[in-house]
mmCIF file of C-alpha atoms in Angstrom:
data_model
loop_
_atom_site.group_PDB
_atom_site.id
_atom_site.type_symbol
_atom_site.label_atom_id
_atom_site.label_comp_id
_atom_site.label_asym_id
_atom_site.label_seq_id
_atom_site.Cartn_x
_atom_site.Cartn_y
_atom_site.Cartn_z
ATOM 1 C CA MET A 218 68.534 -22.162 45.789
ATOM 2 C CA HIS A 219 70.693 -23.709 43.086
ATOM 3 C CA THR A 220 70.712 -24.123 39.315
ATOM 4 C CA ASP A 221 72.881 -25.614 36.589
ATOM 5 C CA GLY A 222 75.239 -23.514 34.533
ATOM 6 C CA ASP A 223 78.418 -23.314 32.471
ATOM 7 C CA TYR A 224 81.630 -22.051 34.036
ATOM 8 C CA PHE A 225 84.544 -20.480 32.132
ATOM 9 C CA ASP A 226 87.705 -19.734 34.106
ATOM 10 C CA GLY A 227 88.665 -16.660 32.050
ATOM 11 C CA ARG A 228 91.930 -18.214 30.870
ATOM 12 C CA SER A 229 90.641 -20.688 28.300
ATOM 13 C CA SER A 230 87.481 -21.376 26.311
ATOM 14 C CA VAL A 231 86.917 -24.717 28.032
ATOM 15 C CA ARG A 232 83.384 -25.023 29.418
ATOM 16 C CA HIS A 233 82.715 -26.749 32.732
ATOM 17 C CA ARG A 234 79.275 -27.907 33.796
ATOM 18 C CA VAL A 235 78.697 -26.653 37.327
ATOM 19 C CA THR A 236 76.019 -26.174 39.919
ATOM 20 C CA LEU A 237 75.438 -22.628 41.137
ATOM 21 C CA THR A 238 74.158 -22.201 44.683
ATOM 22 C CA LEU A 239 73.050 -19.080 46.509
ATOM 23 C CA ASP A 240 74.248 -19.397 50.066
ATOM 24 C CA GLY A 241 73.224 -16.289 51.983
ATOM 25 C CA ASN A 242 75.231 -13.424 50.545
ATOM 26 C CA ASP A 243 77.663 -15.768 48.754
ATOM 27 C CA LEU A 244 77.655 -17.686 45.504
ATOM 28 C CA ARG A 245 79.056 -21.205 45.434
ATOM 29 C CA ILE A 246 80.203 -22.827 42.179
ATOM 30 C CA GLU A 247 80.719 -26.574 42.268
ATOM 31 C CA GLY A 248 81.641 -29.065 39.569
ATOM 32 C CA GLU A 249 84.254 -31.621 38.635
ATOM 33 C CA GLN A 250 87.476 -30.407 40.298
ATOM 34 C CA ILE A 251 85.820 -26.995 40.786
ATOM 35 C CA ALA A 252 84.837 -25.580 44.170
ATOM 36 C CA LEU A 253 84.591 -21.807 44.274
ATOM 37 C CA SER A 254 82.852 -19.267 46.480
ATOM 38 C CA SER A 255 82.525 -15.527 46.069
ATOM 39 C CA PRO A 256 80.506 -12.781 47.793
ATOM 40 C CA LEU A 257 77.557 -11.642 45.685
ATOM 41 C CA ALA A 258 78.617 -8.062 46.298
ATOM 42 C CA GLU A 259 81.755 -8.688 44.202
ATOM 43 C CA ILE A 260 79.911 -10.325 41.310
ATOM 44 C CA ARG A 261 78.434 -8.497 38.363
ATOM 45 C CA ILE A 262 75.212 -9.894 36.911
ATOM 46 C CA SER A 263 74.203 -9.200 33.312
ATOM 47 C CA ALA A 264 70.845 -7.526 32.776
ATOM 48 C CA PRO A 265 68.135 -9.960 31.603
ATOM 49 C CA LEU A 266 67.387 -9.678 27.902
ATOM 50 C CA GLY A 267 64.589 -11.747 26.392
ATOM 51 C CA GLU A 268 65.494 -15.421 26.366
ATOM 52 C CA VAL A 269 69.248 -14.787 26.353
ATOM 53 C CA LYS A 270 71.109 -16.584 29.139
ATOM 54 C CA SER A 271 72.226 -14.533 32.119
ATOM 55 C CA SER A 272 75.887 -14.256 33.040
ATOM 56 C CA LEU A 273 77.715 -13.918 36.343
ATOM 57 C CA TYR A 274 81.069 -12.161 36.080
ATOM 58 C CA LEU A 275 83.423 -13.225 38.868
ATOM 59 C CA PRO A 276 86.138 -11.055 40.473
ATOM 60 C CA ASP A 277 88.955 -13.309 39.143
ATOM 61 C CA GLY A 278 87.829 -12.989 35.503
ATOM 62 C CA GLY A 279 85.748 -16.148 35.405
ATOM 63 C CA LYS A 280 82.177 -16.275 34.122
ATOM 64 C CA CYS A 281 79.117 -18.454 34.579
ATOM 65 C CA ASP A 282 76.223 -18.660 32.114
ATOM 66 C CA PHE A 283 72.845 -19.960 33.196
ATOM 67 C CA ALA A 284 69.213 -19.819 32.017
ATOM 68 C CA ASP A 285 67.247 -19.854 35.277
ATOM 69 C CA ARG A 286 65.470 -16.466 35.561
ATOM 70 C CA ASP A 287 64.350 -17.073 39.127
ATOM 71 C CA PHE A 288 67.963 -17.713 40.131
ATOM 72 C CA ALA A 289 69.026 -14.470 38.427
ATOM 73 C CA ARG A 290 66.322 -12.524 40.250
ATOM 74 C CA LEU A 291 67.357 -13.960 43.620
ATOM 75 C CA ALA A 292 71.004 -13.197 42.894
ATOM 76 C CA GLU A 293 70.085 -9.588 42.031
ATOM 77 C CA ARG A 294 68.033 -9.386 45.193
ATOM 78 C CA GLY A 295 70.998 -10.745 47.160
ATOM 79 C CA LYS A 296 73.043 -7.840 45.822
ATOM 80 C CA GLY A 297 70.370 -5.458 47.111
ATOM 81 C CA ARG A 298 68.930 -4.528 43.753
ATOM 82 C CA GLY A 299 67.005 -5.993 40.879
ATOM 83 C CA GLY A 300 63.661 -4.222 40.973
ATOM 84 C CA PHE A 301 64.427 -2.026 37.963
ATOM 85 C CA PHE A 302 65.833 -4.811 35.796
ATOM 86 C CA ARG A 303 62.996 -7.136 36.755
ATOM 87 C CA GLY A 304 60.563 -4.447 35.613
ATOM 88 C CA VAL A 305 62.394 -3.948 32.327
ATOM 89 C CA HIS A 306 62.532 -7.679 31.706
ATOM 90 C CA ARG A 307 58.802 -7.952 32.398
ATOM 91 C CA TRP A 308 58.084 -5.287 29.812
ATOM 92 C CA GLU A 309 60.426 -6.965 27.326
ATOM 93 C CA ASN A 310 58.559 -10.242 27.605
ATOM 94 C CA SER A 311 55.078 -8.798 27.157
ATOM 95 C CA LEU A 312 53.944 -7.802 23.659
ATOM 96 C CA ARG A 313 51.219 -5.608 25.118
ATOM 97 C CA LEU A 314 53.636 -3.819 27.449
ATOM 98 C CA ALA A 315 56.131 -3.464 24.592
ATOM 99 C CA PHE A 316 53.486 -1.612 22.534
ATOM 100 C CA VAL A 317 52.653 0.547 25.557
ATOM 101 C CA ALA A 318 56.365 1.356 25.941
ATOM 102 C CA LEU A 319 56.579 2.225 22.239
ATOM 103 C CA ALA A 320 53.542 4.509 22.497
ATOM 104 C CA LEU A 321 54.960 6.214 25.599
ATOM 105 C CA THR A 322 58.310 6.717 23.849
ATOM 106 C CA VAL A 323 56.659 8.252 20.778
ATOM 107 C CA ALA A 324 54.493 10.488 22.993
ATOM 108 C CA LEU A 325 57.557 11.565 24.974
ATOM 109 C CA VAL A 326 59.522 12.424 21.825
ATOM 110 C CA LEU A 327 56.595 14.316 20.267
ATOM 111 C CA GLY A 328 55.946 16.146 23.538
ATOM 112 C CA PHE A 329 59.562 17.223 23.702
ATOM 113 C CA ILE A 330 59.489 18.428 20.082
ATOM 114 C CA LYS A 331 56.204 20.294 20.628
ATOM 115 C CA PHE A 332 56.834 21.876 24.024
ATOM 116 C CA GLY A 333 60.388 21.283 25.229
ATOM 117 C CA LEU A 334 62.284 22.072 22.063
ATOM 118 C CA PRO A 335 60.841 25.599 21.579
ATOM 119 C CA LEU A 336 61.835 26.491 25.142
ATOM 120 C CA PHE A 337 65.323 25.105 24.600
ATOM 121 C CA ALA A 338 65.653 26.872 21.234
ATOM 122 C CA GLU A 339 64.626 30.203 22.758
ATOM 123 C CA GLN A 340 67.246 29.979 25.485
ATOM 124 C CA ALA A 341 69.900 28.797 23.036
ATOM 125 C CA ALA A 342 69.108 31.559 20.505
ATOM 126 C CA TYR A 343 69.670 34.276 23.100
ATOM 127 C CA ALA A 344 72.971 32.649 24.100
ATOM 128 C CA ILE A 345 74.421 32.784 20.576
ATOM 129 C CA PRO A 346 77.000 35.599 20.255
ATOM 130 C CA PRO A 347 75.858 38.526 18.060
ATOM 131 C CA ALA A 348 78.937 38.087 15.845
ATOM 132 C CA THR A 349 77.862 34.522 15.030
ATOM 133 C CA GLU A 350 74.344 35.676 14.144
ATOM 134 C CA THR A 351 75.734 38.437 11.945
ATOM 135 C CA ALA A 352 78.062 36.056 10.095
ATOM 136 C CA LEU A 353 75.219 33.587 9.535
ATOM 137 C CA GLY A 354 72.965 36.344 8.220
ATOM 138 C CA ALA A 355 75.667 37.593 5.848
ATOM 139 C CA GLU A 356 76.244 34.107 4.416
ATOM 140 C CA THR A 357 72.520 33.605 3.927
ATOM 141 C CA LEU A 358 72.193 36.926 2.123
ATOM 142 C CA GLN A 359 74.975 35.927 -0.282
ATOM 143 C CA ILE A 360 73.160 32.701 -1.124
ATOM 144 C CA LEU A 361 69.859 34.522 -1.571
ATOM 145 C CA ASP A 362 71.435 37.056 -3.890
ATOM 146 C CA LYS A 363 72.646 34.222 -6.108
ATOM 147 C CA ALA A 364 69.444 32.191 -6.008
ATOM 148 C CA LEU A 365 66.435 34.463 -5.602
ATOM 149 C CA PHE A 366 67.239 38.153 -5.651
ATOM 150 C CA SER A 367 68.293 40.716 -8.203
ATOM 151 C CA PRO A 368 69.360 44.312 -7.539
ATOM 152 C CA SER A 369 66.600 46.712 -6.589
ATOM 153 C CA GLY A 370 65.234 48.852 -9.398
ATOM 154 C CA LEU A 371 64.396 51.756 -7.117
ATOM 155 C CA ASP A 372 66.057 55.088 -7.855
ATOM 156 C CA THR A 373 68.577 56.618 -5.495
ATOM 157 C CA ASP A 374 66.153 59.093 -3.935
ATOM 158 C CA ARG A 375 63.603 56.379 -3.095
ATOM 159 C CA ARG A 376 66.323 54.149 -1.684
ATOM 160 C CA SER A 377 67.478 56.985 0.527
ATOM 161 C CA GLU A 378 63.917 57.624 1.726
ATOM 162 C CA LEU A 379 63.451 53.969 2.659
ATOM 163 C CA GLN A 380 66.783 53.814 4.488
ATOM 164 C CA HIS A 381 65.736 56.896 6.452
ATOM 165 C CA LEU A 382 62.361 55.292 7.169
ATOM 166 C CA PHE A 383 64.031 52.099 8.406
ATOM 167 C CA ALA A 384 66.430 54.047 10.627
ATOM 168 C CA GLY A 385 63.409 55.755 12.171
ATOM 169 C CA VAL A 386 61.701 52.415 12.839
ATOM 170 C CA VAL A 387 64.835 51.001 14.479
ATOM 171 C CA ALA A 388 65.385 54.131 16.558
ATOM 172 C CA THR A 389 61.778 54.018 17.739
ATOM 173 C CA LEU A 390 61.905 50.343 18.694
ATOM 174 C CA ASP A 391 65.379 49.157 19.537
ATOM 175 C CA GLY A 392 67.780 52.041 19.274
ATOM 176 C CA ALA A 393 71.360 50.763 18.915
ATOM 177 C CA GLU A 394 70.655 47.338 20.398
ATOM 178 C CA ARG A 395 72.163 45.596 17.358
ATOM 179 C CA PRO A 396 73.515 46.563 13.918
ATOM 180 C CA TYR A 397 70.279 46.615 11.956
ATOM 181 C CA ARG A 398 70.588 46.979 8.199
ATOM 182 C CA LEU A 399 68.037 47.305 5.410
ATOM 183 C CA GLU A 400 68.710 45.562 2.110
ATOM 184 C CA LEU A 401 66.535 46.384 -0.909
ATOM 185 C CA ARG A 402 66.117 43.722 -3.553
ATOM 186 C CA SER A 403 63.840 42.692 -6.384
ATOM 187 C CA SER A 404 62.558 39.142 -6.674
ATOM 188 C CA ALA A 405 60.149 37.928 -9.300
ATOM 189 C CA ARG A 406 60.137 34.543 -7.600
ATOM 190 C CA LEU A 407 59.302 35.761 -4.080
ATOM 191 C CA GLY A 408 57.135 38.726 -5.076
ATOM 192 C CA ALA A 409 55.895 41.118 -2.388
ATOM 193 C CA ASN A 410 57.917 39.928 0.543
ATOM 194 C CA ALA A 411 60.090 40.801 3.504
ATOM 195 C CA LEU A 412 62.675 38.703 5.319
ATOM 196 C CA ALA A 413 64.455 39.042 8.634
ATOM 197 C CA LEU A 414 67.867 37.385 8.752
ATOM 198 C CA PRO A 415 69.885 36.640 11.903
ATOM 199 C CA GLY A 416 72.066 39.506 12.999
ATOM 200 C CA GLY A 417 69.665 42.330 12.152
ATOM 201 C CA THR A 418 69.484 42.352 8.351
ATOM 202 C CA VAL A 419 66.010 43.033 6.955
ATOM 203 C CA ILE A 420 65.288 42.497 3.259
ATOM 204 C CA LEU A 421 62.457 44.320 1.525
ATOM 205 C CA THR A 422 61.464 43.584 -2.049
ATOM 206 C CA ASP A 423 60.557 46.165 -4.682
ATOM 207 C CA GLU A 424 57.360 44.214 -5.242
ATOM 208 C CA LEU A 425 56.210 44.852 -1.672
ATOM 209 C CA ILE A 426 57.094 48.530 -1.911
ATOM 210 C CA ALA A 427 55.090 48.752 -5.130
ATOM 211 C CA ILE A 428 51.834 47.570 -3.522
ATOM 212 C CA ALA A 429 52.178 49.827 -0.438
ATOM 213 C CA GLU A 430 50.069 52.959 -0.647
ATOM 214 C CA THR A 431 51.847 54.857 2.142
ATOM 215 C CA ASP A 432 55.234 54.812 3.859
ATOM 216 C CA GLU A 433 53.432 54.124 7.140
ATOM 217 C CA GLU A 434 52.419 50.759 5.710
ATOM 218 C CA ILE A 435 56.026 49.995 4.756
ATOM 219 C CA ALA A 436 57.183 51.126 8.196
ATOM 220 C CA ALA A 437 54.711 48.719 9.813
ATOM 221 C CA VAL A 438 56.159 45.822 7.792
ATOM 222 C CA LEU A 439 59.693 46.876 8.723
ATOM 223 C CA ALA A 440 58.691 47.024 12.390
ATOM 224 C CA HIS A 441 57.226 43.520 12.064
ATOM 225 C CA GLU A 442 60.543 42.243 10.700
ATOM 226 C CA VAL A 443 62.461 44.039 13.447
ATOM 227 C CA GLY A 444 60.200 42.103 15.819
ATOM 228 C CA HIS A 445 61.407 38.843 14.287
ATOM 229 C CA VAL A 446 65.005 39.974 14.789
ATOM 230 C CA ARG A 447 64.366 41.235 18.320
ATOM 231 C CA HIS A 448 62.962 37.851 19.400
ATOM 232 C CA ARG A 449 65.582 35.828 17.459
ATOM 233 C CA HIS A 450 62.850 33.960 15.579
ATOM 234 C CA ALA A 451 65.057 32.892 12.672
ATOM 235 C CA MET A 452 67.734 31.493 14.977
ATOM 236 C CA ARG A 453 65.114 29.745 17.087
ATOM 237 C CA GLN A 454 63.650 28.096 14.010
ATOM 238 C CA VAL A 455 67.083 27.027 12.813
ATOM 239 C CA ILE A 456 67.935 25.573 16.225
ATOM 240 C CA GLN A 457 64.599 23.769 16.445
ATOM 241 C CA SER A 458 64.939 22.306 12.955
ATOM 242 C CA SER A 459 68.551 21.355 13.593
ATOM 243 C CA ALA A 460 67.741 19.767 16.943
ATOM 244 C CA VAL A 461 64.990 17.652 15.405
ATOM 245 C CA GLY A 462 67.393 16.549 12.680
ATOM 246 C CA LEU A 463 70.078 15.728 15.223
ATOM 247 C CA MET A 464 67.570 13.830 17.336
ATOM 248 C CA ILE A 465 66.495 11.736 14.353
ATOM 249 C CA ALA A 466 70.123 11.183 13.381
ATOM 250 C CA THR A 467 70.899 10.129 16.957
ATOM 251 C CA LEU A 468 67.951 7.744 17.179
ATOM 252 C CA THR A 469 68.536 6.232 13.738
ATOM 253 C CA GLY A 470 72.325 6.462 13.689
ATOM 254 C CA ASP A 471 72.089 8.186 10.302
ATOM 255 C CA VAL A 472 75.076 10.540 10.370
ATOM 256 C CA PHE A 473 74.347 11.612 6.812
ATOM 257 C CA SER A 474 71.098 13.220 8.020
ATOM 258 C CA ALA A 475 73.110 15.521 10.267
ATOM 259 C CA ALA A 476 75.440 16.434 7.418
ATOM 260 C CA SER A 477 72.510 17.139 5.096
ATOM 261 C CA MET A 478 70.876 19.254 7.769
ATOM 262 C CA ALA A 479 73.956 21.469 8.098
ATOM 263 C CA ALA A 480 74.067 21.936 4.324
ATOM 264 C CA ALA A 481 70.407 23.004 4.335
ATOM 265 C CA LEU A 482 70.945 25.727 6.930
ATOM 266 C CA PRO A 483 70.491 28.702 4.537
ATOM 267 C CA THR A 484 67.269 27.193 3.222
ATOM 268 C CA LEU A 485 65.958 26.842 6.761
ATOM 269 C CA LEU A 486 66.629 30.500 7.364
ATOM 270 C CA VAL A 487 64.883 31.698 4.216
ATOM 271 C CA ASP A 488 61.962 29.301 4.307
ATOM 272 C CA ALA A 489 61.405 29.955 7.995
ATOM 273 C CA ASP A 490 58.042 28.507 8.930
ATOM 274 C CA PHE A 491 57.450 30.740 11.905
ATOM 275 C CA SER A 492 54.926 29.568 14.446
ATOM 276 C CA ARG A 493 51.756 31.510 15.108
ATOM 277 C CA ASP A 494 53.154 32.644 18.445
ATOM 278 C CA MET A 495 56.229 34.040 16.701
ATOM 279 C CA GLU A 496 54.085 35.911 14.175
ATOM 280 C CA ARG A 497 51.973 37.336 16.956
ATOM 281 C CA GLN A 498 55.114 38.512 18.742
ATOM 282 C CA ALA A 499 56.309 40.242 15.576
ATOM 283 C CA ASP A 500 52.835 41.725 14.970
ATOM 284 C CA ASP A 501 52.919 43.121 18.508
ATOM 285 C CA VAL A 502 56.180 44.890 17.719
ATOM 286 C CA ALA A 503 54.590 46.460 14.621
ATOM 287 C CA VAL A 504 51.678 47.681 16.754
ATOM 288 C CA GLU A 505 54.155 48.935 19.369
ATOM 289 C CA TYR A 506 55.879 51.016 16.694
ATOM 290 C CA LEU A 507 52.647 52.434 15.284
ATOM 291 C CA THR A 508 51.404 53.283 18.768
ATOM 292 C CA ARG A 509 54.621 55.119 19.633
ATOM 293 C CA LYS A 510 54.246 57.093 16.400
ATOM 294 C CA GLY A 511 50.642 57.950 17.263
ATOM 295 C CA GLU A 512 49.292 55.798 14.423
ATOM 296 C CA THR A 513 46.621 53.117 14.411
ATOM 297 C CA PRO A 514 47.146 49.449 13.455
ATOM 298 C CA ASP A 515 45.096 50.159 10.316
ATOM 299 C CA HIS A 516 48.302 50.803 8.346
ATOM 300 C CA PHE A 517 49.571 47.328 9.141
ATOM 301 C CA ALA A 518 46.183 45.756 8.504
ATOM 302 C CA ALA A 519 46.004 47.459 5.089
ATOM 303 C CA ILE A 520 49.404 46.222 3.907
ATOM 304 C CA LEU A 521 48.695 42.729 5.227
ATOM 305 C CA THR A 522 45.552 42.641 3.113
ATOM 306 C CA ARG A 523 47.414 43.756 -0.009
ATOM 307 C CA ILE A 524 50.196 41.225 0.619
ATOM 308 C CA GLU A 525 47.568 38.520 0.985
ATOM 309 C CA GLU A 526 45.995 39.562 -2.319
ATOM 310 C CA ALA A 527 49.394 39.596 -4.034
ATOM 311 C CA HIS A 528 50.152 36.189 -2.582
ATOM 312 C CA ALA A 529 46.824 34.812 -3.814
ATOM 313 C CA GLU A 530 47.577 36.147 -7.297
ATOM 314 C CA ARG A 531 51.040 34.559 -7.242
ATOM 315 C CA SER A 532 49.602 31.255 -6.059
ATOM 316 C CA GLY A 533 47.290 31.237 -9.065
ATOM 317 C CA GLN A 534 50.265 31.846 -11.320
ATOM 318 C CA ALA A 535 52.214 29.041 -9.622
ATOM 319 C CA GLU A 536 49.375 26.585 -10.207
ATOM 320 C CA SER A 537 49.465 27.480 -13.888
ATOM 321 C CA GLY A 538 53.237 27.023 -14.152
ATOM 322 C CA GLY A 539 54.685 29.700 -11.875
ATOM 323 C CA SER A 540 57.721 29.495 -9.625
ATOM 324 C CA GLY A 541 56.333 27.054 -7.073
ATOM 325 C CA ILE A 542 58.542 28.653 -4.409
ATOM 326 C CA THR A 543 57.061 28.492 -0.925
ATOM 327 C CA ASP A 544 55.874 31.971 -0.117
ATOM 328 C CA TYR A 545 57.095 33.524 3.075
ATOM 329 C CA PHE A 546 53.688 34.731 4.060
ATOM 330 C CA SER A 547 52.009 31.405 3.394
ATOM 331 C CA SER A 548 53.236 30.157 6.787
ATOM 332 C CA HIS A 549 51.728 33.071 8.681
ATOM 333 C CA PRO A 550 48.476 32.699 10.564
ATOM 334 C CA PRO A 551 45.403 33.589 8.459
ATOM 335 C CA THR A 552 45.439 37.279 7.561
ATOM 336 C CA GLU A 553 41.873 37.763 8.757
ATOM 337 C CA GLU A 554 42.829 36.391 12.155
ATOM 338 C CA ARG A 555 45.859 38.672 12.391
ATOM 339 C CA ILE A 556 43.914 41.759 11.361
ATOM 340 C CA ALA A 557 41.134 40.988 13.828
ATOM 341 C CA ARG A 558 43.732 40.628 16.571
ATOM 342 C CA LEU A 559 45.463 43.878 15.577
ATOM 343 C CA ARG A 560 42.166 45.715 15.833
ATOM 344 C CA GLY A 561 41.246 44.020 19.100
ATOM 345 C CA ASP A 562 38.143 42.355 17.655
#
């Protein structure tokens, strides 16, 4: 088989009209004062791309451009390959197949984000050194203290009681697995709330303590937060959010997205939108604590109900000009569903 093409010798930009011939496993190039032959195995062939001409790159630096697709396919076949590129080229030249490829790509990316990324984030979170988690938690707490929190208004005796209660929860659940620490704060903007930061720091607001009727209820909330720390939920969420941002930045080439994502890291930690599975894991830890103490899940169910009521009241205030801050508990599964699960209904 033969076809017409343009030959460039690699030393000048002069174009020579030539005839390209496939002769067994060799390529012959013939034109005015040009007679060349080279084994196909030593020639590189450009991948077909739309209607762009194909190119043959010769061992001596020369190049031939030609438009005959059948010739390109035979040349690829002569090199012992070509099936993959022929398939790609076929998809490129079909609008229907291009849409199918786009749909498959979107489905693949979404599937990875939905199923693959959580698995990756879980493994990565457990691989992060404890010192790194602790440093990240400390930085986040500093930002929160400036933006959302004010010092707790509890008296010294009550603070001491709560620290003792927290130490009992930790000893019951995790012992000395990591340096857990309880921080007491007040926050008119967050209201009745609790946060678990990377590294083992748990924050409890005065507003939550105020609506609790017993210390067992507070202990159940603390155990729930210890569950978040135990399973590295905050780090997993940060990794997942960061990975999605990096993926988008990689696909779009938008390096500024990656920079913005890094700057938003503390916000990701505070506004952690834990998945339902993560909340169930943390709820299970609260039930584990209550069971070990010989208590029923009713204490946890009771405080969840009061937190839900406080949240509903705050939401009403937000709609009429309140803070508008996303409430931590708003991302949890429905309270009724959690309580029913706690009670085994």
